[in-house]
């Protein structure tokens, strides 16, 4: 099958054809043969309540009766206004303003620009961004600069800017992370600390405790460094609470959200910030304007989908569904405890991860692709990160569906142990 489509993160020489999906529903994708594929990673982590949630789909249909794109400078519209008020209400207290964009990456780019703009406009510019090692924040030049470097960005390395990297807070060695942060802050050059709270997603689903975030925030405050929480993955219940920061009782200065913002139905992102940051951009001097826009900023239909997502959170027992999913995952993971085929097993809210004990080979090893093919043959959408097999299902997933995924993981580990995979 010859297609002009160039797919993301795909080596087309090794993967010449794609499975064609003709419909979605619940926790599944349905392919052209009618097979139901369990979407165990929520289509790159975006689907929260389930595919095609009726409340969100109806809101999209209704918005289409009234709107398409509307320029978002000089003009505003009801879905964007209602959504912003709703976001400020549910986000950590103190985040008072909402800037819209279209993807997780752009929400982080906006956050970085807000932080640099804040110091620039305050008359004491700062130029450094501090991040955690193994982080991932997107694939634009700016977010790649902030993310962990490796095979993914070798070609672009000459254009990436330098950042200050904190060691991952390994249990028992947390002090090294705090000390490094203190040291970087002491230069007086750090504008912001950018972190994925609680779970480093694409960096291998590495989990760290909420207390680390509170301590980092204390250090940041001592040095007037802003904290940016990249909640693109962890937001909307993924890590167990609506936003992961809640678990640390920390109010970040800037919060990035996308993916589950529309329940996964349409692309939209928002960067929330404090009044202080917004006000640093208020001036009779036009040079202090926040110079960022994209053509599709605050698309009314996507905003209407996100307003409907807020309604689902308010009107439906979403937290109960998450609680039950967390419990089911715990129960299934417990059966793998002491299982020597896995080097590590962990859970953060609705997310679980199992590291298959295989010789390290990194992204270029064929462990990931072999596992993917194994799961694909069993109608499971599971895309391991190297040897890290993780599940991040929609909240509507059933116990039977989860059993199917975990049984296949068990089977895959057995195949690997026997050298058959
Ligand atoms: N930040 C985090 C924490 C992410 O997990 C991702 C996407 N996986 C991004 C940013 C980038 O989001 P997008 O792919 O929508 O640009």
GROMACS .gro file of C-alpha atoms in nm, residues 5-349:
model
  345
    5UNK     CA    1   0.139   0.999   0.460
    6UNK     CA    2   0.454   1.042   0.671
    7UNK     CA    3   0.377   0.919   1.024
    8UNK     CA    4   0.535   1.054   1.345
    9UNK     CA    5   0.812   0.862   1.523
   10UNK     CA    6   0.793   0.598   1.251
   11UNK     CA    7   1.078   0.434   1.061
   12UNK     CA    8   0.889   0.378   0.737
   13UNK     CA    9   1.166   0.157   0.597
   14UNK     CA   10   1.088  -0.094   0.873
   15UNK     CA   11   0.718  -0.022   0.903
   16UNK     CA   12   0.587   0.025   0.550
   17UNK     CA   13   0.217  -0.008   0.628
   18UNK     CA   14  -0.024   0.097   0.897
   19UNK     CA   15  -0.330  -0.070   1.041
   20UNK     CA   16  -0.631   0.128   0.925
   21UNK     CA   17  -0.884   0.229   1.192
   22UNK     CA   18  -1.240   0.285   1.079
   23UNK     CA   19  -1.412   0.365   1.408
   24UNK     CA   20  -1.347   0.430   1.776
   25UNK     CA   21  -1.558   0.370   2.085
   26UNK     CA   22  -1.513   0.314   2.458
   27UNK     CA   23  -1.162   0.185   2.525
   28UNK     CA   24  -1.124   0.044   2.173
   29UNK     CA   25  -1.021   0.120   1.816
   30UNK     CA   26  -1.199  -0.083   1.550
   31UNK     CA   27  -0.997  -0.173   1.241
   32UNK     CA   28  -1.112  -0.239   0.884
   33UNK     CA   29  -1.143  -0.613   0.957
   34UNK     CA   30  -1.378  -0.535   1.244
   35UNK     CA   31  -1.123  -0.627   1.513
   36UNK     CA   32  -1.153  -0.442   1.842
   37UNK     CA   33  -0.811  -0.318   1.947
   38UNK     CA   34  -0.783  -0.225   2.312
   39UNK     CA   35  -0.639   0.127   2.330
   40UNK     CA   36  -0.434   0.056   2.641
   41UNK     CA   37  -0.236   0.380   2.606
   42UNK     CA   38  -0.533   0.605   2.529
   43UNK     CA   39  -0.399   0.697   2.185
   44UNK     CA   40  -0.084   0.869   2.307
   45UNK     CA   41  -0.240   0.947   2.645
   46UNK     CA   42  -0.515   1.181   2.526
   47UNK     CA   43  -0.836   0.982   2.573
   48UNK     CA   44  -0.952   1.010   2.932
   49UNK     CA   45  -1.321   0.916   2.965
   50UNK     CA   46  -1.322   0.687   2.662
   51UNK     CA   47  -1.338   0.731   2.285
   52UNK     CA   48  -1.625   0.943   2.156
   53UNK     CA   49  -1.777   1.032   2.492
   54UNK     CA   50  -2.136   1.131   2.398
   55UNK     CA   51  -2.144   1.455   2.600
   56UNK     CA   52  -1.826   1.580   2.434
   57UNK     CA   53  -1.930   1.466   2.086
   58UNK     CA   54  -2.268   1.640   2.119
   59UNK     CA   55  -2.097   1.961   2.234
   60UNK     CA   56  -1.872   1.948   1.927
   61UNK     CA   57  -2.170   1.895   1.698
   62UNK     CA   58  -2.356   2.186   1.859
   63UNK     CA   59  -2.054   2.417   1.832
   64UNK     CA   60  -2.025   2.332   1.462
   65UNK     CA   61  -2.371   2.480   1.410
   66UNK     CA   62  -2.241   2.817   1.525
   67UNK     CA   63  -1.866   2.854   1.483
   68UNK     CA   64  -1.556   2.771   1.292
   69UNK     CA   65  -1.227   2.950   1.363
   70UNK     CA   66  -1.243   3.307   1.495
   71UNK     CA   67  -0.938   3.530   1.516
   72UNK     CA   68  -0.844   3.554   1.883
   73UNK     CA   69  -0.689   3.900   1.897
   74UNK     CA   70  -0.940   4.190   1.915
   75UNK     CA   71  -1.217   3.928   1.933
   76UNK     CA   72  -1.324   3.667   2.182
   77UNK     CA   73  -1.601   3.408   2.203
   78UNK     CA   74  -1.814   3.236   2.457
   79UNK     CA   75  -1.651   2.887   2.453
   80UNK     CA   76  -1.304   3.035   2.523
   81UNK     CA   77  -1.438   3.260   2.801
   82UNK     CA   78  -1.641   2.986   2.968
   83UNK     CA   79  -1.352   2.743   2.944
   84UNK     CA   80  -1.100   2.987   3.092
   85UNK     CA   81  -1.329   3.056   3.388
   86UNK     CA   82  -1.380   2.682   3.434
   87UNK     CA   83  -1.006   2.608   3.416
   88UNK     CA   84  -0.920   2.876   3.671
   89UNK     CA   85  -1.183   2.725   3.901
   90UNK     CA   86  -1.047   2.369   3.890
   91UNK     CA   87  -0.673   2.443   3.862
   92UNK     CA   88  -0.450   2.494   4.167
   93UNK     CA   89  -0.551   2.820   4.339
   94UNK     CA   90  -0.359   3.129   4.233
   95UNK     CA   91  -0.351   3.048   3.862
   96UNK     CA   92  -0.568   3.329   3.730
   97UNK     CA   93  -0.501   3.362   3.356
   98UNK     CA   94  -0.528   3.124   3.063
   99UNK     CA   95  -0.335   3.139   2.735
  100UNK     CA   96  -0.454   2.903   2.461
  101UNK     CA   97  -0.255   2.707   2.208
  102UNK     CA   98  -0.294   2.380   2.020
  103UNK     CA   99  -0.062   2.109   2.150
  104UNK     CA  100   0.132   2.002   2.456
  105UNK     CA  101   0.454   2.125   2.300
  106UNK     CA  102   0.316   2.471   2.231
  107UNK     CA  103   0.175   2.495   2.584
  108UNK     CA  104   0.530   2.441   2.713
  109UNK     CA  105   0.683   2.683   2.460
  110UNK     CA  106   0.433   2.943   2.582
  111UNK     CA  107   0.527   2.869   2.944
  112UNK     CA  108   0.898   2.918   2.872
  113UNK     CA  109   0.829   3.243   2.690
  114UNK     CA  110   0.605   3.364   2.976
  115UNK     CA  111   0.883   3.295   3.229
  116UNK     CA  112   1.151   3.469   3.023
  117UNK     CA  113   0.912   3.756   2.943
  118UNK     CA  114   0.829   3.796   3.312
  119UNK     CA  115   1.194   3.857   3.404
  120UNK     CA  116   1.263   4.061   3.092
  121UNK     CA  117   0.972   4.292   3.160
  122UNK     CA  118   1.067   4.320   3.526
  123UNK     CA  119   1.397   4.476   3.424
  124UNK     CA  120   1.618   4.194   3.556
  125UNK     CA  121   1.636   3.945   3.270
  126UNK     CA  122   1.725   3.581   3.335
  127UNK     CA  123   1.820   3.336   3.065
  128UNK     CA  124   1.845   2.985   3.214
  129UNK     CA  125   1.584   2.712   3.240
  130UNK     CA  126   1.627   2.432   3.489
  131UNK     CA  127   1.480   2.087   3.411
  132UNK     CA  128   1.492   1.730   3.540
  133UNK     CA  129   1.702   1.471   3.360
  134UNK     CA  130   1.506   1.220   3.152
  135UNK     CA  131   1.232   1.479   3.101
  136UNK     CA  132   1.022   1.510   2.787
  137UNK     CA  133   0.829   1.822   2.695
  138UNK     CA  134   0.767   1.795   2.321
  139UNK     CA  135   0.940   1.789   1.984
  140UNK     CA  136   0.972   2.155   1.891
  141UNK     CA  137   1.320   2.306   1.908
  142UNK     CA  138   1.250   2.476   2.242
  143UNK     CA  139   1.088   2.177   2.411
  144UNK     CA  140   1.353   1.941   2.272
  145UNK     CA  141   1.613   2.168   2.429
  146UNK     CA  142   1.442   2.124   2.766
  147UNK     CA  143   1.398   1.750   2.724
  148UNK     CA  144   1.654   1.476   2.764
  149UNK     CA  145   1.900   1.462   2.476
  150UNK     CA  146   1.961   1.145   2.281
  151UNK     CA  147   1.913   0.971   1.953
  152UNK     CA  148   1.586   1.158   1.894
  153UNK     CA  149   1.749   1.498   1.870
  154UNK     CA  150   2.102   1.427   1.747
  155UNK     CA  151   2.034   1.594   1.411
  156UNK     CA  152   1.904   1.912   1.574
  157UNK     CA  153   2.161   1.934   1.854
  158UNK     CA  154   2.345   2.235   1.704
  159UNK     CA  155   2.029   2.446   1.735
  160UNK     CA  156   1.919   2.335   2.082
  161UNK     CA  157   1.985   2.571   2.373
  162UNK     CA  158   2.156   2.470   2.695
  163UNK     CA  159   1.958   2.406   3.012
  164UNK     CA  160   2.053   2.320   3.372
  165UNK     CA  161   1.966   1.957   3.446
  166UNK     CA  162   1.880   1.819   3.790
  167UNK     CA  163   1.953   1.454   3.862
  168UNK     CA  164   1.636   1.246   3.886
  169UNK     CA  165   1.544   1.222   4.258
  170UNK     CA  166   1.633   0.859   4.321
  171UNK     CA  167   1.507   0.732   4.658
  172UNK     CA  168   1.775   0.788   4.920
  173UNK     CA  169   1.964   1.033   4.698
  174UNK     CA  170   1.709   1.314   4.680
  175UNK     CA  171   1.952   1.556   4.842
  176UNK     CA  172   2.165   1.549   4.525
  177UNK     CA  173   1.865   1.687   4.331
  178UNK     CA  174   1.802   1.963   4.586
  179UNK     CA  175   2.171   2.055   4.608
  180UNK     CA  176   2.201   2.079   4.228
  181UNK     CA  177   1.892   2.300   4.216
  182UNK     CA  178   2.032   2.528   4.489
  183UNK     CA  179   2.358   2.555   4.297
  184UNK     CA  180   2.189   2.649   3.969
  185UNK     CA  181   1.957   2.897   4.142
  186UNK     CA  182   2.255   3.063   4.312
  187UNK     CA  183   2.377   3.188   3.972
  188UNK     CA  184   2.081   3.427   3.970
  189UNK     CA  185   2.026   3.332   3.606
  190UNK     CA  186   1.752   3.070   3.639
  191UNK     CA  187   1.413   3.200   3.527
  192UNK     CA  188   1.216   2.880   3.581
  193UNK     CA  189   1.221   2.519   3.686
  194UNK     CA  190   1.025   2.310   3.435
  195UNK     CA  191   0.910   1.970   3.563
  196UNK     CA  192   0.672   1.689   3.485
  197UNK     CA  193   0.514   1.648   3.830
  198UNK     CA  194   0.519   1.295   3.978
  199UNK     CA  195   0.578   1.103   3.654
  200UNK     CA  196   0.838   1.150   3.381
  201UNK     CA  197   0.632   1.017   3.092
  202UNK     CA  198   0.819   0.956   2.768
  203UNK     CA  199   1.142   0.935   2.972
  204UNK     CA  200   1.034   0.589   3.089
  205UNK     CA  201   0.736   0.644   3.322
  206UNK     CA  202   0.975   0.720   3.608
  207UNK     CA  203   0.785   0.804   3.926
  208UNK     CA  204   0.894   1.024   4.217
  209UNK     CA  205   0.713   1.131   4.533
  210UNK     CA  206   0.510   1.450   4.576
  211UNK     CA  207   0.733   1.566   4.864
  212UNK     CA  208   1.012   1.630   4.610
  213UNK     CA  209   0.793   1.883   4.432
  214UNK     CA  210   0.715   2.069   4.755
  215UNK     CA  211   1.084   2.091   4.843
  216UNK     CA  212   1.180   2.208   4.492
  217UNK     CA  213   0.909   2.474   4.516
  218UNK     CA  214   1.048   2.594   4.851
  219UNK     CA  215   1.396   2.629   4.698
  220UNK     CA  216   1.253   2.801   4.389
  221UNK     CA  217   1.067   3.053   4.606
  222UNK     CA  218   1.382   3.136   4.802
  223UNK     CA  219   1.551   3.234   4.474
  224UNK     CA  220   1.248   3.392   4.302
  225UNK     CA  221   1.259   3.116   4.041
  226UNK     CA  222   0.927   3.031   3.876
  227UNK     CA  223   0.795   2.675   3.876
  228UNK     CA  224   0.639   2.546   3.553
  229UNK     CA  225   0.436   2.228   3.592
  230UNK     CA  226   0.413   2.042   3.263
  231UNK     CA  227   0.087   1.858   3.331
  232UNK     CA  228   0.034   1.772   2.965
  233UNK     CA  229   0.041   1.402   3.053
  234UNK     CA  230  -0.035   1.401   3.428
  235UNK     CA  231  -0.338   1.633   3.413
  236UNK     CA  232  -0.704   1.532   3.402
  237UNK     CA  233  -0.679   1.248   3.650
  238UNK     CA  234  -0.393   1.054   3.493
  239UNK     CA  235  -0.180   1.061   3.809
  240UNK     CA  236  -0.484   0.998   4.031
  241UNK     CA  237  -0.584   1.358   4.109
  242UNK     CA  238  -0.719   1.617   3.865
  243UNK     CA  239  -0.371   1.772   3.845
  244UNK     CA  240  -0.061   1.601   3.986
  245UNK     CA  241   0.050   1.920   4.167
  246UNK     CA  242  -0.246   1.882   4.400
  247UNK     CA  243  -0.077   1.583   4.558
  248UNK     CA  244   0.217   1.801   4.657
  249UNK     CA  245  -0.015   2.086   4.766
  250UNK     CA  246   0.196   2.305   4.543
  251UNK     CA  247   0.075   2.594   4.334
  252UNK     CA  248   0.302   2.620   4.031
  253UNK     CA  249   0.348   2.967   3.882
  254UNK     CA  250   0.267   2.827   3.538
  255UNK     CA  251   0.076   2.510   3.447
  256UNK     CA  252   0.065   2.349   3.102
  257UNK     CA  253  -0.225   2.128   3.000
  258UNK     CA  254  -0.338   1.960   2.677
  259UNK     CA  255  -0.417   1.593   2.592
  260UNK     CA  256  -0.712   1.524   2.832
  261UNK     CA  257  -0.825   1.888   2.820
  262UNK     CA  258  -1.083   1.799   2.554
  263UNK     CA  259  -1.117   1.442   2.680
  264UNK     CA  260  -0.891   1.358   2.385
  265UNK     CA  261  -1.144   1.461   2.122
  266UNK     CA  262  -0.978   1.765   1.959
  267UNK     CA  263  -0.638   1.934   1.976
  268UNK     CA  264  -0.624   2.215   2.231
  269UNK     CA  265  -0.382   2.332   2.497
  270UNK     CA  266  -0.378   2.591   2.771
  271UNK     CA  267  -0.102   2.753   2.973
  272UNK     CA  268  -0.226   2.892   3.304
  273UNK     CA  269  -0.028   3.150   3.499
  274UNK     CA  270  -0.045   3.373   3.805
  275UNK     CA  271  -0.171   3.730   3.805
  276UNK     CA  272   0.186   3.842   3.872
  277UNK     CA  273   0.310   3.694   3.544
  278UNK     CA  274   0.014   3.834   3.351
  279UNK     CA  275   0.063   4.175   3.506
  280UNK     CA  276   0.433   4.181   3.419
  281UNK     CA  277   0.309   4.191   3.058
  282UNK     CA  278   0.066   4.480   3.122
  283UNK     CA  279   0.208   4.813   3.021
  284UNK     CA  280   0.149   5.125   2.815
  285UNK     CA  281   0.476   5.025   2.652
  286UNK     CA  282   0.386   4.787   2.369
  287UNK     CA  283   0.725   4.624   2.390
  288UNK     CA  284   0.600   4.440   2.699
  289UNK     CA  285   0.327   4.261   2.507
  290UNK     CA  286   0.331   3.881   2.519
  291UNK     CA  287   0.438   3.816   2.162
  292UNK     CA  288   0.294   3.476   2.092
  293UNK     CA  289   0.009   3.358   1.873
  294UNK     CA  290  -0.092   3.080   1.642
  295UNK     CA  291  -0.361   3.093   1.377
  296UNK     CA  292  -0.587   2.842   1.548
  297UNK     CA  293  -0.554   2.982   1.901
  298UNK     CA  294  -0.863   2.903   2.108
  299UNK     CA  295  -1.050   2.724   1.832
  300UNK     CA  296  -1.414   2.760   1.942
  301UNK     CA  297  -1.508   2.400   1.863
  302UNK     CA  298  -1.213   2.263   2.059
  303UNK     CA  299  -1.295   2.503   2.344
  304UNK     CA  300  -1.656   2.378   2.341
  305UNK     CA  301  -1.523   2.021   2.363
  306UNK     CA  302  -1.312   2.121   2.664
  307UNK     CA  303  -1.611   2.292   2.830
  308UNK     CA  304  -1.800   1.965   2.783
  309UNK     CA  305  -1.505   1.779   2.936
  310UNK     CA  306  -1.537   2.001   3.244
  311UNK     CA  307  -1.908   1.916   3.256
  312UNK     CA  308  -1.828   1.544   3.242
  313UNK     CA  309  -1.591   1.591   3.537
  314UNK     CA  310  -1.863   1.776   3.727
  315UNK     CA  311  -2.164   1.560   3.641
  316UNK     CA  312  -2.028   1.209   3.613
  317UNK     CA  313  -1.851   0.993   3.873
  318UNK     CA  314  -1.512   1.040   3.702
  319UNK     CA  315  -1.318   1.029   4.030
  320UNK     CA  316  -1.492   0.704   4.124
  321UNK     CA  317  -1.404   0.556   3.784
  322UNK     CA  318  -1.043   0.660   3.835
  323UNK     CA  319  -1.045   0.512   4.187
  324UNK     CA  320  -1.176   0.184   4.054
  325UNK     CA  321  -0.921   0.180   3.768
  326UNK     CA  322  -0.640   0.252   4.015
  327UNK     CA  323  -0.761  -0.038   4.231
  328UNK     CA  324  -0.789  -0.280   3.939
  329UNK     CA  325  -0.440  -0.185   3.820
  330UNK     CA  326  -0.301  -0.231   4.174
  331UNK     CA  327  -0.458  -0.573   4.196
  332UNK     CA  328  -0.316  -0.687   3.861
  333UNK     CA  329   0.029  -0.540   3.933
  334UNK     CA  330   0.040  -0.717   4.272
  335UNK     CA  331   0.038  -1.049   4.087
  336UNK     CA  332   0.369  -0.952   3.925
  337UNK     CA  333   0.543  -0.859   4.251
  338UNK     CA  334   0.856  -1.067   4.314
  339UNK     CA  335   0.842  -1.166   3.947
  340UNK     CA  336   1.207  -1.169   3.845
  341UNK     CA  337   1.126  -1.117   3.478
  342UNK     CA  338   1.063  -0.751   3.565
  343UNK     CA  339   1.340  -0.524   3.693
  344UNK     CA  340   1.093  -0.273   3.833
  345UNK     CA  341   0.717  -0.234   3.865
  346UNK     CA  342   0.550   0.096   3.947
  347UNK     CA  343   0.221   0.280   3.948
  348UNK     CA  344   0.119   0.644   3.962
  349UNK     CA  345  -0.258   0.680   3.966
   0.00000   0.00000   0.00000
